[in-house]
mmCIF file of C-alpha atoms in Angstrom:
data_model
loop_
_atom_site.group_PDB
_atom_site.id
_atom_site.type_symbol
_atom_site.label_atom_id
_atom_site.label_comp_id
_atom_site.label_asym_id
_atom_site.label_seq_id
_atom_site.Cartn_x
_atom_site.Cartn_y
_atom_site.Cartn_z
ATOM 1 C CA UNK H 1 124.041 89.232 135.320
ATOM 2 C CA UNK H 2 126.398 89.047 132.267
ATOM 3 C CA UNK H 3 127.630 85.471 133.321
ATOM 4 C CA UNK H 4 123.795 85.074 133.333
ATOM 5 C CA UNK H 5 123.426 86.337 130.258
ATOM 6 C CA UNK H 6 126.513 84.864 128.998
ATOM 7 C CA UNK H 7 124.735 81.581 129.741
ATOM 8 C CA UNK H 8 121.777 82.123 127.985
ATOM 9 C CA UNK H 9 123.254 83.599 124.490
ATOM 10 C CA UNK H 10 125.187 79.929 124.574
ATOM 11 C CA UNK H 11 121.729 78.140 124.995
ATOM 12 C CA UNK H 12 120.227 80.126 122.017
ATOM 13 C CA UNK H 13 123.044 79.605 120.083
ATOM 14 C CA UNK H 14 122.927 75.770 120.506
ATOM 15 C CA UNK H 15 119.038 74.738 121.033
ATOM 16 C CA UNK H 16 117.416 78.302 119.232
ATOM 17 C CA UNK H 17 114.985 81.050 121.129
ATOM 18 C CA UNK H 18 111.996 78.791 121.687
ATOM 19 C CA UNK H 19 114.459 76.873 123.980
ATOM 20 C CA UNK H 20 114.723 78.339 127.901
ATOM 21 C CA UNK H 21 113.334 81.942 126.833
ATOM 22 C CA UNK H 22 111.138 81.712 129.609
ATOM 23 C CA UNK H 23 113.649 81.374 132.084
ATOM 24 C CA UNK H 24 115.441 84.248 130.376
ATOM 25 C CA UNK H 25 112.195 86.606 131.113
ATOM 26 C CA UNK H 26 111.592 85.276 134.485
ATOM 27 C CA UNK H 27 115.489 86.282 135.334
ATOM 28 C CA UNK H 28 114.553 89.939 134.047
ATOM 29 C CA UNK H 29 111.163 90.449 135.291
ATOM 30 C CA UNK H 30 111.993 89.367 138.820
ATOM 31 C CA UNK H 31 115.934 89.344 139.679
ATOM 32 C CA UNK H 32 116.913 91.995 137.712
ATOM 33 C CA UNK H 33 114.217 94.612 137.962
ATOM 34 C CA UNK H 34 114.474 94.388 141.592
ATOM 35 C CA UNK H 35 118.520 95.378 141.138
ATOM 36 C CA UNK H 36 117.761 98.104 138.762
ATOM 37 C CA UNK H 37 115.356 99.576 141.652
ATOM 38 C CA UNK H 38 118.359 99.115 144.151
ATOM 39 C CA UNK H 39 120.786 101.374 145.501
ATOM 40 C CA UNK H 40 123.845 102.000 143.521
ATOM 41 C CA UNK H 41 127.458 103.052 145.153
ATOM 42 C CA UNK H 42 128.505 105.122 141.798
ATOM 43 C CA UNK H 43 126.939 106.198 138.847
ATOM 44 C CA UNK H 44 129.382 103.606 136.971
ATOM 45 C CA UNK H 45 127.898 101.039 138.954
ATOM 46 C CA UNK H 46 123.987 102.270 137.957
ATOM 47 C CA UNK H 47 125.203 102.210 134.286
ATOM 48 C CA UNK H 48 126.624 98.879 134.541
ATOM 49 C CA UNK H 49 123.837 97.689 135.764
ATOM 50 C CA UNK H 50 121.430 99.148 133.550
ATOM 51 C CA UNK H 51 123.767 98.155 130.480
ATOM 52 C CA UNK H 52 123.837 94.579 131.246
ATOM 53 C CA UNK H 53 119.906 94.573 132.270
ATOM 54 C CA UNK H 54 119.764 96.051 128.049
ATOM 55 C CA UNK H 55 121.660 93.057 127.166
ATOM 56 C CA UNK H 56 119.481 90.770 128.972
ATOM 57 C CA UNK H 57 116.448 92.412 127.473
ATOM 58 C CA UNK H 58 117.747 91.885 124.056
ATOM 59 C CA UNK H 59 118.701 88.395 124.267
ATOM 60 C CA UNK H 60 114.899 87.828 125.549
ATOM 61 C CA UNK H 61 114.004 89.884 122.575
ATOM 62 C CA UNK H 62 115.960 87.726 120.001
ATOM 63 C CA UNK H 63 115.021 84.642 121.145
ATOM 64 C CA UNK H 64 111.279 85.741 120.982
ATOM 65 C CA UNK H 65 112.212 86.653 117.164
ATOM 66 C CA UNK H 66 114.056 83.820 116.361
ATOM 67 C CA UNK H 67 110.827 81.539 117.527
ATOM 68 C CA UNK H 68 108.800 83.919 115.436
ATOM 69 C CA UNK H 69 107.048 85.731 118.219
ATOM 70 C CA UNK H 70 107.345 89.247 116.150
ATOM 71 C CA UNK H 71 105.628 91.683 118.535
ATOM 72 C CA UNK H 72 107.032 90.306 121.908
ATOM 73 C CA UNK H 73 110.557 90.486 119.862
ATOM 74 C CA UNK H 74 110.129 93.924 119.522
ATOM 75 C CA UNK H 75 108.814 94.926 122.971
ATOM 76 C CA UNK H 76 111.643 93.554 124.330
ATOM 77 C CA UNK H 77 114.310 94.786 121.627
ATOM 78 C CA UNK H 78 112.591 98.357 122.609
ATOM 79 C CA UNK H 79 112.831 97.986 126.394
ATOM 80 C CA UNK H 80 116.625 97.079 125.319
ATOM 81 C CA UNK H 81 117.063 100.667 123.721
ATOM 82 C CA UNK H 82 115.630 102.286 126.483
ATOM 83 C CA UNK H 83 118.001 100.731 128.883
ATOM 84 C CA UNK H 84 121.303 101.160 127.071
ATOM 85 C CA UNK H 85 120.153 104.867 127.197
ATOM 86 C CA UNK H 86 119.979 104.894 130.267
ATOM 87 C CA UNK H 87 123.152 103.271 130.801
ATOM 88 C CA UNK H 88 124.835 105.557 128.119
ATOM 89 C CA UNK H 89 125.937 102.874 126.664
ATOM 90 C CA UNK H 90 125.811 103.758 122.628
ATOM 91 C CA UNK H 91 127.615 100.851 121.417
ATOM 92 C CA UNK H 92 124.822 98.321 123.004
ATOM 93 C CA UNK H 93 122.073 100.611 121.564
ATOM 94 C CA UNK H 94 123.585 100.119 118.352
ATOM 95 C CA UNK H 95 123.668 96.394 119.126
ATOM 96 C CA UNK H 96 119.869 95.852 119.485
ATOM 97 C CA UNK H 97 119.184 98.614 116.862
ATOM 98 C CA UNK H 98 121.023 95.889 114.550
ATOM 99 C CA UNK H 99 118.731 93.370 115.647
ATOM 100 C CA UNK H 100 115.650 95.248 114.998
ATOM 101 C CA UNK H 101 116.851 95.985 111.559
ATOM 102 C CA UNK H 102 117.684 91.864 110.821
ATOM 103 C CA UNK H 103 114.257 91.510 112.209
ATOM 104 C CA UNK H 104 112.769 94.156 109.587
ATOM 105 C CA UNK H 105 115.022 92.398 106.982
ATOM 106 C CA UNK H 106 113.508 88.933 107.189
ATOM 107 C CA UNK H 107 109.832 90.593 107.848
ATOM 108 C CA UNK H 108 110.215 92.576 103.921
ATOM 109 C CA UNK H 109 109.959 95.698 105.725
ATOM 110 C CA UNK H 110 112.656 97.503 103.398
ATOM 111 C CA UNK H 111 112.242 100.606 104.150
ATOM 112 C CA UNK H 112 112.199 100.250 108.123
ATOM 113 C CA UNK H 113 115.146 98.110 108.048
ATOM 114 C CA UNK H 114 117.390 100.512 106.871
ATOM 115 C CA UNK H 115 116.122 103.187 108.724
ATOM 116 C CA UNK H 116 116.679 101.187 111.937
ATOM 117 C CA UNK H 117 120.190 99.805 110.650
ATOM 118 C CA UNK H 118 121.470 103.088 109.352
ATOM 119 C CA UNK H 119 120.528 104.273 113.027
ATOM 120 C CA UNK H 120 122.422 101.218 114.514
ATOM 121 C CA UNK H 121 126.165 102.815 112.650
ATOM 122 C CA UNK H 122 125.248 106.304 113.411
ATOM 123 C CA UNK H 123 127.763 108.518 115.513
ATOM 124 C CA UNK H 124 129.201 107.196 118.682
ATOM 125 C CA UNK H 125 126.812 103.656 118.286
ATOM 126 C CA UNK H 126 129.341 102.647 115.243
ATOM 127 C CA UNK H 127 132.341 104.863 116.150
ATOM 128 C CA UNK H 128 132.595 103.972 120.387
ATOM 129 C CA UNK H 129 132.517 99.983 119.186
ATOM 130 C CA UNK H 130 134.792 97.384 118.741
ATOM 131 C CA UNK H 131 136.102 96.340 115.572
ATOM 132 C CA UNK H 132 134.200 92.812 115.504
ATOM 133 C CA UNK H 133 130.722 94.683 116.521
ATOM 134 C CA UNK H 134 131.207 97.079 114.199
ATOM 135 C CA UNK H 135 131.408 94.468 111.677
ATOM 136 C CA UNK H 136 128.483 93.090 112.747
ATOM 137 C CA UNK H 137 126.462 96.343 112.544
ATOM 138 C CA UNK H 138 127.881 97.222 109.052
ATOM 139 C CA UNK H 139 126.725 93.546 107.474
ATOM 140 C CA UNK H 140 123.648 94.122 108.860
ATOM 141 C CA UNK H 141 123.407 97.180 107.351
ATOM 142 C CA UNK H 142 124.390 96.195 104.273
ATOM 143 C CA UNK H 143 121.679 92.992 104.277
ATOM 144 C CA UNK H 144 119.288 96.113 104.743
ATOM 145 C CA UNK H 145 120.938 98.197 101.817
ATOM 146 C CA UNK H 146 120.133 95.024 99.633
ATOM 147 C CA UNK H 147 116.649 94.496 100.964
ATOM 148 C CA UNK H 148 116.231 98.229 99.744
ATOM 149 C CA UNK H 149 117.405 97.310 96.356
ATOM 150 C CA UNK H 150 120.505 99.579 97.025
ATOM 151 C CA UNK H 151 123.338 96.920 95.438
ATOM 152 C CA UNK H 152 125.675 99.596 94.935
ATOM 153 C CA UNK H 153 125.461 101.087 98.518
ATOM 154 C CA UNK H 154 125.199 96.902 99.881
ATOM 155 C CA UNK H 155 128.710 96.076 98.338
ATOM 156 C CA UNK H 156 130.524 99.202 100.072
ATOM 157 C CA UNK H 157 129.155 98.504 103.447
ATOM 158 C CA UNK H 158 130.574 94.908 103.397
ATOM 159 C CA UNK H 159 133.542 95.196 102.368
ATOM 160 C CA UNK H 160 133.685 97.973 105.443
ATOM 161 C CA UNK H 161 132.782 95.033 107.477
ATOM 162 C CA UNK H 162 135.247 93.082 106.426
ATOM 163 C CA UNK H 163 138.052 95.298 106.952
ATOM 164 C CA UNK H 164 136.337 95.705 110.495
ATOM 165 C CA UNK H 165 136.101 92.275 111.524
ATOM 166 C CA UNK H 166 140.021 91.918 110.048
ATOM 167 C CA UNK H 167 141.136 94.490 112.160
ATOM 168 C CA UNK H 168 139.982 92.857 115.776
ATOM 169 C CA UNK H 169 142.221 91.045 117.595
ATOM 170 C CA UNK H 170 142.640 89.003 120.679
ATOM 171 C CA UNK H 171 143.516 91.616 122.965
ATOM 172 C CA UNK H 172 140.313 93.916 121.959
ATOM 173 C CA UNK H 173 138.371 95.132 125.200
ATOM 174 C CA UNK H 174 135.075 93.770 123.250
ATOM 175 C CA UNK H 175 131.917 93.427 124.898
ATOM 176 C CA UNK H 176 130.995 89.521 125.423
ATOM 177 C CA UNK H 177 127.758 90.156 123.137
ATOM 178 C CA UNK H 178 129.737 89.714 120.189
ATOM 179 C CA UNK H 179 131.262 85.894 120.821
ATOM 180 C CA UNK H 180 129.424 84.433 118.253
ATOM 181 C CA UNK H 181 130.161 87.018 115.505
ATOM 182 C CA UNK H 182 133.345 85.531 113.285
ATOM 183 C CA UNK H 183 134.364 84.654 110.294
ATOM 184 C CA UNK H 184 131.405 82.186 109.857
ATOM 185 C CA UNK H 185 128.697 84.533 110.638
ATOM 186 C CA UNK H 186 130.198 87.327 108.341
ATOM 187 C CA UNK H 187 130.351 85.080 105.623
ATOM 188 C CA UNK H 188 126.359 83.565 106.213
ATOM 189 C CA UNK H 189 125.125 87.627 106.409
ATOM 190 C CA UNK H 190 127.631 88.000 103.120
ATOM 191 C CA UNK H 191 125.845 85.081 101.508
ATOM 192 C CA UNK H 192 122.760 86.674 101.753
ATOM 193 C CA UNK H 193 123.367 89.940 100.667
ATOM 194 C CA UNK H 194 124.945 88.450 97.527
ATOM 195 C CA UNK H 195 122.052 85.699 97.345
ATOM 196 C CA UNK H 196 119.398 89.084 97.602
ATOM 197 C CA UNK H 197 121.260 91.125 95.318
ATOM 198 C CA UNK H 198 120.994 88.110 92.341
ATOM 199 C CA UNK H 199 124.502 86.824 92.596
ATOM 200 C CA UNK H 200 123.648 83.073 93.501
ATOM 201 C CA UNK H 201 127.494 81.763 92.626
ATOM 202 C CA UNK H 202 128.830 84.199 95.049
ATOM 203 C CA UNK H 203 126.260 83.350 97.801
ATOM 204 C CA UNK H 204 127.252 79.442 97.358
ATOM 205 C CA UNK H 205 130.502 80.485 97.532
ATOM 206 C CA UNK H 206 130.285 82.255 101.103
ATOM 207 C CA UNK H 207 127.650 79.946 102.477
ATOM 208 C CA UNK H 208 130.114 77.246 101.875
ATOM 209 C CA UNK H 209 132.800 79.494 103.676
ATOM 210 C CA UNK H 210 130.269 79.973 106.514
ATOM 211 C CA UNK H 211 129.887 76.194 106.949
ATOM 212 C CA UNK H 212 133.485 75.373 106.705
ATOM 213 C CA UNK H 213 134.313 78.067 109.350
ATOM 214 C CA UNK H 214 131.867 77.960 111.817
ATOM 215 C CA UNK H 215 131.890 75.242 114.958
ATOM 216 C CA UNK H 216 128.724 73.459 114.647
ATOM 217 C CA UNK H 217 128.215 72.260 117.900
ATOM 218 C CA UNK H 218 128.408 75.623 119.858
ATOM 219 C CA UNK H 219 126.423 77.640 116.975
ATOM 220 C CA UNK H 220 124.047 74.456 115.829
ATOM 221 C CA UNK H 221 121.074 76.748 115.230
ATOM 222 C CA UNK H 222 122.971 78.649 112.538
ATOM 223 C CA UNK H 223 124.544 76.379 110.863
ATOM 224 C CA UNK H 224 121.730 74.543 110.214
ATOM 225 C CA UNK H 225 119.992 77.770 109.138
ATOM 226 C CA UNK H 226 123.139 78.091 106.823
ATOM 227 C CA UNK H 227 123.022 74.804 105.322
ATOM 228 C CA UNK H 228 119.515 75.168 104.802
ATOM 229 C CA UNK H 229 120.132 78.668 102.424
ATOM 230 C CA UNK H 230 122.777 77.123 100.950
ATOM 231 C CA UNK H 231 120.428 74.050 99.502
ATOM 232 C CA UNK H 232 117.944 76.897 98.797
ATOM 233 C CA UNK H 233 120.329 78.300 96.647
ATOM 234 C CA UNK H 234 121.834 75.088 94.995
ATOM 235 C CA UNK H 235 118.133 73.857 94.203
ATOM 236 C CA UNK H 236 117.653 77.448 92.138
ATOM 237 C CA UNK H 237 120.576 76.775 90.246
ATOM 238 C CA UNK H 238 119.142 73.453 88.914
ATOM 239 C CA UNK H 239 121.210 70.690 91.382
ATOM 240 C CA UNK H 240 118.300 69.151 93.277
ATOM 241 C CA UNK H 241 120.347 66.377 94.328
ATOM 242 C CA UNK H 242 122.943 68.249 95.417
ATOM 243 C CA UNK H 243 120.768 70.427 97.269
ATOM 244 C CA UNK H 244 119.321 67.405 99.171
ATOM 245 C CA UNK H 245 122.486 66.146 100.228
ATOM 246 C CA UNK H 246 123.187 69.717 101.692
ATOM 247 C CA UNK H 247 119.485 69.600 103.422
ATOM 248 C CA UNK H 248 119.981 66.293 104.315
ATOM 249 C CA UNK H 249 122.646 67.597 106.824
ATOM 250 C CA UNK H 250 120.739 70.442 107.832
ATOM 251 C CA UNK H 251 118.025 68.117 109.205
ATOM 252 C CA UNK H 252 120.698 65.850 111.222
ATOM 253 C CA UNK H 253 121.566 69.162 113.053
ATOM 254 C CA UNK H 254 117.728 70.261 113.629
ATOM 255 C CA UNK H 255 116.981 67.868 116.280
ATOM 256 C CA UNK H 256 116.825 69.534 119.698
ATOM 257 C CA UNK H 257 116.369 73.090 117.958
ATOM 258 C CA UNK H 258 113.339 75.164 118.881
ATOM 259 C CA UNK H 259 113.624 78.030 116.072
ATOM 260 C CA UNK H 260 110.764 79.587 114.006
ATOM 261 C CA UNK H 261 114.096 80.272 111.332
ATOM 262 C CA UNK H 262 114.754 76.501 111.371
ATOM 263 C CA UNK H 263 110.971 75.850 110.732
ATOM 264 C CA UNK H 264 111.171 78.142 108.092
ATOM 265 C CA UNK H 265 113.931 76.312 106.506
ATOM 266 C CA UNK H 266 112.344 73.049 106.694
ATOM 267 C CA UNK H 267 109.163 74.407 104.758
ATOM 268 C CA UNK H 268 111.446 75.790 102.032
ATOM 269 C CA UNK H 269 112.698 72.561 101.163
ATOM 270 C CA UNK H 270 109.194 71.081 100.934
ATOM 271 C CA UNK H 271 108.506 74.070 98.553
ATOM 272 C CA UNK H 272 111.689 73.605 96.699
ATOM 273 C CA UNK H 273 111.174 70.512 95.843
ATOM 274 C CA UNK H 274 107.038 70.322 95.076
ATOM 275 C CA UNK H 275 107.770 70.043 91.545
ATOM 276 C CA UNK H 276 109.752 67.611 91.157
ATOM 277 C CA UNK H 277 108.100 65.569 94.381
ATOM 278 C CA UNK H 278 106.398 63.056 91.774
ATOM 279 C CA UNK H 279 109.279 61.910 90.333
ATOM 280 C CA UNK H 280 110.092 59.572 92.545
ATOM 281 C CA UNK H 281 113.744 60.010 93.298
ATOM 282 C CA UNK H 282 114.786 58.660 96.566
ATOM 283 C CA UNK H 283 116.793 61.622 97.803
ATOM 284 C CA UNK H 284 113.863 63.826 96.928
ATOM 285 C CA UNK H 285 111.114 61.668 98.818
ATOM 286 C CA UNK H 286 113.591 61.146 101.806
ATOM 287 C CA UNK H 287 114.580 65.170 102.552
ATOM 288 C CA UNK H 288 110.639 65.906 101.828
ATOM 289 C CA UNK H 289 109.654 63.277 104.353
ATOM 290 C CA UNK H 290 111.992 64.523 107.213
ATOM 291 C CA UNK H 291 111.043 67.785 106.778
ATOM 292 C CA UNK H 292 107.886 67.157 106.922
ATOM 293 C CA UNK H 293 108.003 65.038 110.488
ATOM 294 C CA UNK H 294 110.330 68.126 111.784
ATOM 295 C CA UNK H 295 107.886 70.236 110.706
ATOM 296 C CA UNK H 296 105.139 68.256 112.701
ATOM 297 C CA UNK H 297 107.172 67.540 115.459
ATOM 298 C CA UNK H 298 108.541 71.563 116.255
ATOM 299 C CA UNK H 299 105.326 73.087 115.749
#
């Protein structure tokens, strides 16, 4: 089961949540459901099975979230929390609550996001987690604090997340579900916090660090979104041509990606370009047409 989760997770990172999610759901509702109703030789095996099932339900929910299917995502994420509780796996529960907080931030529900993020770093959910997973929980907590207008607390949470990631080492006994989280992911989330608290220069620096340190071939969906966000910050600072060059790189990566977050990034490009669309700037016209084409083919 964990090997299947790892395979589907890598597909999600490369192609987006809209690709192969039906296969994940099929495996969860047939094979895995049958396993959970089977006989376990001992309690350790039972807890391990429920923990692995929680991870697969989480992945189903995360993929639905990435593809903009939010009610479905919430249903699977809630199931994942229940399975983690049955497994007595506090870090797994924290991991899912973190995803639910991330979704609430994206949906602009700051109070709910903060409640969920605070729960994810509470007690053994944080204390029993590996350093890498603690950093992941902490940086999403920072994003929720920023969304709720608590800038100083968000800055403190970012520092703790940086310290936690610095404490991670190759010899850690960490779960496979955090394979994607490293310097590039931390820089991306840090940039989002800085952007949301008004520090555009800091956000631009961190988005660039994320782009520089990520392996784009393995994490294509997120890399495209990061470039999209970087371009939006550049545009807000008046650098339209610089933003277009960045967005061109993002659109290059979006071919074959099925993700509502990628679609929203393309829509944001067109929205940012609308005030200058009539000026006849070739680069602006090219990016606007490419973003429109991507939206048309991926809708």
